[in-house]
PDB file of C-alpha atoms in Angstrom:
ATOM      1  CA  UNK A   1      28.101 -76.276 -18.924  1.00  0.00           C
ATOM      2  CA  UNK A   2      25.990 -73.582 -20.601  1.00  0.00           C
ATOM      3  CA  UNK A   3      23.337 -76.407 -21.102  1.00  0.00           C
ATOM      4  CA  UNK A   4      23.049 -77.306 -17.052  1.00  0.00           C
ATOM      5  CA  UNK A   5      22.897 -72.931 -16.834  1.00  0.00           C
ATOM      6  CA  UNK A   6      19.980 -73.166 -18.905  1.00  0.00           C
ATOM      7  CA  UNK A   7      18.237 -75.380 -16.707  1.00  0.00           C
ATOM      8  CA  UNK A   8      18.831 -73.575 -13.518  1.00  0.00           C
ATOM      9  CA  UNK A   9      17.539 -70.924 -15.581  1.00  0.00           C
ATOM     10  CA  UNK A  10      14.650 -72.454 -16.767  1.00  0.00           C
ATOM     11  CA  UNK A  11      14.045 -73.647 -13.254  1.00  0.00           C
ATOM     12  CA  UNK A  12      14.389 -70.335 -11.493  1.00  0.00           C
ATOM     13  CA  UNK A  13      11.470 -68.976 -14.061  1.00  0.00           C
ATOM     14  CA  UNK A  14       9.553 -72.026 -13.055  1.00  0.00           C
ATOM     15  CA  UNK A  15       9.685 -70.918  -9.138  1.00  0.00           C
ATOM     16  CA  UNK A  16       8.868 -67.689  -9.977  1.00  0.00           C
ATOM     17  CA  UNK A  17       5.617 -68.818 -12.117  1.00  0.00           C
ATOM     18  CA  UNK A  18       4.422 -71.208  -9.652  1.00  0.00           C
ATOM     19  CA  UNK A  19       5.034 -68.846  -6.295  1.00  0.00           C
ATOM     20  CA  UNK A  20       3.204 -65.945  -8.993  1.00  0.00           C
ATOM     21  CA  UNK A  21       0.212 -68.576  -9.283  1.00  0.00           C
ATOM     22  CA  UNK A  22      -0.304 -68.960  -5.624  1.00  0.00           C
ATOM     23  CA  UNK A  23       0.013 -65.113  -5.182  1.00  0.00           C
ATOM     24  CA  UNK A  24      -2.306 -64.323  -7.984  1.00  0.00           C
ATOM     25  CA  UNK A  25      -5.484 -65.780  -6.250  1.00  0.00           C
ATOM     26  CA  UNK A  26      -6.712 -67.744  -8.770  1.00  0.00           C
ATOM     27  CA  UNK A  27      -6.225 -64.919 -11.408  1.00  0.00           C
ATOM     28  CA  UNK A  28      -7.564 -62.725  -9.851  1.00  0.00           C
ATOM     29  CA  UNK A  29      -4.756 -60.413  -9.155  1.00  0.00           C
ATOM     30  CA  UNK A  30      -3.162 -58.315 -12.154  1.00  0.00           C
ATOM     31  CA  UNK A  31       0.835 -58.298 -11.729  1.00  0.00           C
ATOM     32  CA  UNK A  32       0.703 -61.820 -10.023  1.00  0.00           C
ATOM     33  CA  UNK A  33      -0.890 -63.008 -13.051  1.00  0.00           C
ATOM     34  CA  UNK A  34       1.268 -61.519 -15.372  1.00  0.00           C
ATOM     35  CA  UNK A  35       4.042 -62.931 -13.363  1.00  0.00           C
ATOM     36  CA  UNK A  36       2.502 -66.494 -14.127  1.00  0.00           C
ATOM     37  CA  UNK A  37       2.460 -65.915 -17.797  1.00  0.00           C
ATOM     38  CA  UNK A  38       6.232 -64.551 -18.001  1.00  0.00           C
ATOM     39  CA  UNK A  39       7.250 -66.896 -15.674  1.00  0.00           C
ATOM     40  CA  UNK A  40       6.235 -69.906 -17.409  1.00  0.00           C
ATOM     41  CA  UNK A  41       7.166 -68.685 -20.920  1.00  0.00           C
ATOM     42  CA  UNK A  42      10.669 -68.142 -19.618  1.00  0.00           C
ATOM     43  CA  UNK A  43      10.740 -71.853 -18.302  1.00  0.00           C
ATOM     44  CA  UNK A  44       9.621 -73.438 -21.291  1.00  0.00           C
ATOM     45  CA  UNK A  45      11.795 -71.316 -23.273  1.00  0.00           C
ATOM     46  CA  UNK A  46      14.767 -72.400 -21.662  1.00  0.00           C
ATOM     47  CA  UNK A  47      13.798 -75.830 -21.232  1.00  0.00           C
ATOM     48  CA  UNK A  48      13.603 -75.902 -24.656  1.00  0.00           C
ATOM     49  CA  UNK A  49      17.077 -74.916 -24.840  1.00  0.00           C
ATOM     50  CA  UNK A  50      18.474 -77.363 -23.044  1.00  0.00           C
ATOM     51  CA  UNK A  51      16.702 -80.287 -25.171  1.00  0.00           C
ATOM     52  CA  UNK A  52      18.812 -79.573 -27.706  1.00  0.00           C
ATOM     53  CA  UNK A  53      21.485 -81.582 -25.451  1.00  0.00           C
ATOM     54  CA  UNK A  54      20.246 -83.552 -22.803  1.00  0.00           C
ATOM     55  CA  UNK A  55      17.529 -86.411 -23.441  1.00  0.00           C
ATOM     56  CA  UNK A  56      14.173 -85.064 -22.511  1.00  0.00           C
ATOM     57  CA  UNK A  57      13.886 -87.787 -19.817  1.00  0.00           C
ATOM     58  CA  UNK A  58      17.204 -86.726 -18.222  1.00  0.00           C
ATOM     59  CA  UNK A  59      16.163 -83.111 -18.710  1.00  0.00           C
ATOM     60  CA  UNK A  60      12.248 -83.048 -17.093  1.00  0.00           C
ATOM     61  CA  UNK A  61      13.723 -85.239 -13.633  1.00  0.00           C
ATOM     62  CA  UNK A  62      16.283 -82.732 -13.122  1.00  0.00           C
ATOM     63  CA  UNK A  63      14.085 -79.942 -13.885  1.00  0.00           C
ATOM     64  CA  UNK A  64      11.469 -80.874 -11.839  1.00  0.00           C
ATOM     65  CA  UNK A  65      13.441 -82.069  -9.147  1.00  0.00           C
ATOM     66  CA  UNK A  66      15.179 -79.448  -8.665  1.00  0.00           C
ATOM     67  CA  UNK A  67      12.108 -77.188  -9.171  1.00  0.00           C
ATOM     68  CA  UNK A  68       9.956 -78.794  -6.590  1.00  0.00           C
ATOM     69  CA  UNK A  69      12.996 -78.642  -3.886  1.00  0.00           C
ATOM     70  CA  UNK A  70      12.700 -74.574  -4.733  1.00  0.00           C
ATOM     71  CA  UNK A  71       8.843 -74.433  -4.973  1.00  0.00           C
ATOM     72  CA  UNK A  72       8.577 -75.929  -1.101  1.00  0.00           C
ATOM     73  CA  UNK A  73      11.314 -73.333  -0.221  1.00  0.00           C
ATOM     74  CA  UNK A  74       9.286 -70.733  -1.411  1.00  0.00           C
ATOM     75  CA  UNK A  75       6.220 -71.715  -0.087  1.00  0.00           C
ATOM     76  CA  UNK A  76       8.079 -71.811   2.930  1.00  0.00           C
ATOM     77  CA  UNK A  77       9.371 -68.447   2.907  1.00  0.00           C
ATOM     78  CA  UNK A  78       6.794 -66.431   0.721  1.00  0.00           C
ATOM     79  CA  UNK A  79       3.448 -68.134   1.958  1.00  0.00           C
ATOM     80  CA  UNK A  80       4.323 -69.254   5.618  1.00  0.00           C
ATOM     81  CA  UNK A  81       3.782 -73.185   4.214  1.00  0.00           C
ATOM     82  CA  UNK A  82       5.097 -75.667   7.263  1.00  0.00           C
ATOM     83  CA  UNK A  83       7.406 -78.387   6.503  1.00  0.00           C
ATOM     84  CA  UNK A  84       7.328 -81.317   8.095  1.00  0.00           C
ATOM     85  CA  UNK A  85       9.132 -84.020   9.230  1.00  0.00           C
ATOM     86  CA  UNK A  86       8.396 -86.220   6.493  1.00  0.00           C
ATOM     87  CA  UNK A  87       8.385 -83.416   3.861  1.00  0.00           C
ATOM     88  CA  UNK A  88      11.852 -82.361   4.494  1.00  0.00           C
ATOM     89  CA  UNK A  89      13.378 -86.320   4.251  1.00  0.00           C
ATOM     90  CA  UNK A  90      11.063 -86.330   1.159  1.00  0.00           C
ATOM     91  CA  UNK A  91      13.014 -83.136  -0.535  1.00  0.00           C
ATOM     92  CA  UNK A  92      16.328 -84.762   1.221  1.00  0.00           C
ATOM     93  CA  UNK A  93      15.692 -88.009  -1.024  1.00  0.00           C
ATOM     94  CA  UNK A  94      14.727 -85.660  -4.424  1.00  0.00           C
ATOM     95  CA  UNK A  95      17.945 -83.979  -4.347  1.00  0.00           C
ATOM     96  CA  UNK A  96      19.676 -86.991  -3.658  1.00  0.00           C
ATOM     97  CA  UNK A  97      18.330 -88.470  -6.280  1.00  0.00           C
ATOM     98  CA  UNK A  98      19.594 -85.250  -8.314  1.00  0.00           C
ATOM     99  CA  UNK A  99      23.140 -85.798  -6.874  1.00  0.00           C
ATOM    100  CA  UNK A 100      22.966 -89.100  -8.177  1.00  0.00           C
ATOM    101  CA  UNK A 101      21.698 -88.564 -11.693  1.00  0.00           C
ATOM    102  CA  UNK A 102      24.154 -86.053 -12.101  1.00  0.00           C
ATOM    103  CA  UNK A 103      27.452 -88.354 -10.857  1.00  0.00           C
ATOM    104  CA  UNK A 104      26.364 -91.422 -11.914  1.00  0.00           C
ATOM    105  CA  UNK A 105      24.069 -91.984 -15.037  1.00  0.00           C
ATOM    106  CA  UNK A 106      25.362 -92.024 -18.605  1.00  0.00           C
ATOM    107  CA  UNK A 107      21.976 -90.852 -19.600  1.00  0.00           C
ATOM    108  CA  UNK A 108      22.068 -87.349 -18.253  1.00  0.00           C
ATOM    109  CA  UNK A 109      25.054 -86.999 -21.407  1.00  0.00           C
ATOM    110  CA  UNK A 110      23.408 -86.662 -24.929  1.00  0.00           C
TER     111      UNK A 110
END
């Protein structure tokens, strides 16, 4: 259990990198930037965690799955980003395929 918390963790750093690197302006912009660098650390940190029990194949699906799900959320909310029809059946089929890596696969156990 602490293993699938360190993902979400190293997800949630992830989202906060990525929304930093739109909102730095291509570098451009002090705390944004700074916000990349911390975010990203954090992710890989924690991702590294987590390959200790999960198989890394198992591991980078779920991560960025779930991380790309969050990403078009927050470009959604932070940046105004539309999402279309065929985006939002796109994310629908991502998390389903998260739903069913997580029920059904034998690989997602180390």
């Amino acid at each position: 259990m602490k293993t699938y918390l360190y993902l979400l963790i190293a997800v949630a750093f992830e989202t906060f990198g990525s929304s930093c690197l739109q909102a730095s302006n291509q570098f451009t912009r002090l705390w944004p930037t700074l916000g990349v660098v911390a975010g990203f650390a954090g992710a890989f940190w924690f991702f590294s965690l987590v390959l200790r029990d999960l198989p890394l194949g198992v591991t980078y699906a779920l991560w960025s799955g779930i991380g790309m799900v969050l990403i078009a959320g927050s470009g959604w909310l932070l940046f105004g980003q539309k999402l279309d029809l065929a985006a939002i059946l796109g994310i629908g089929l991502i998390l389903a395929g998260i739903i069913v890596i997580n029920l059904f696969s034998s690989a997602a156990t180390h």
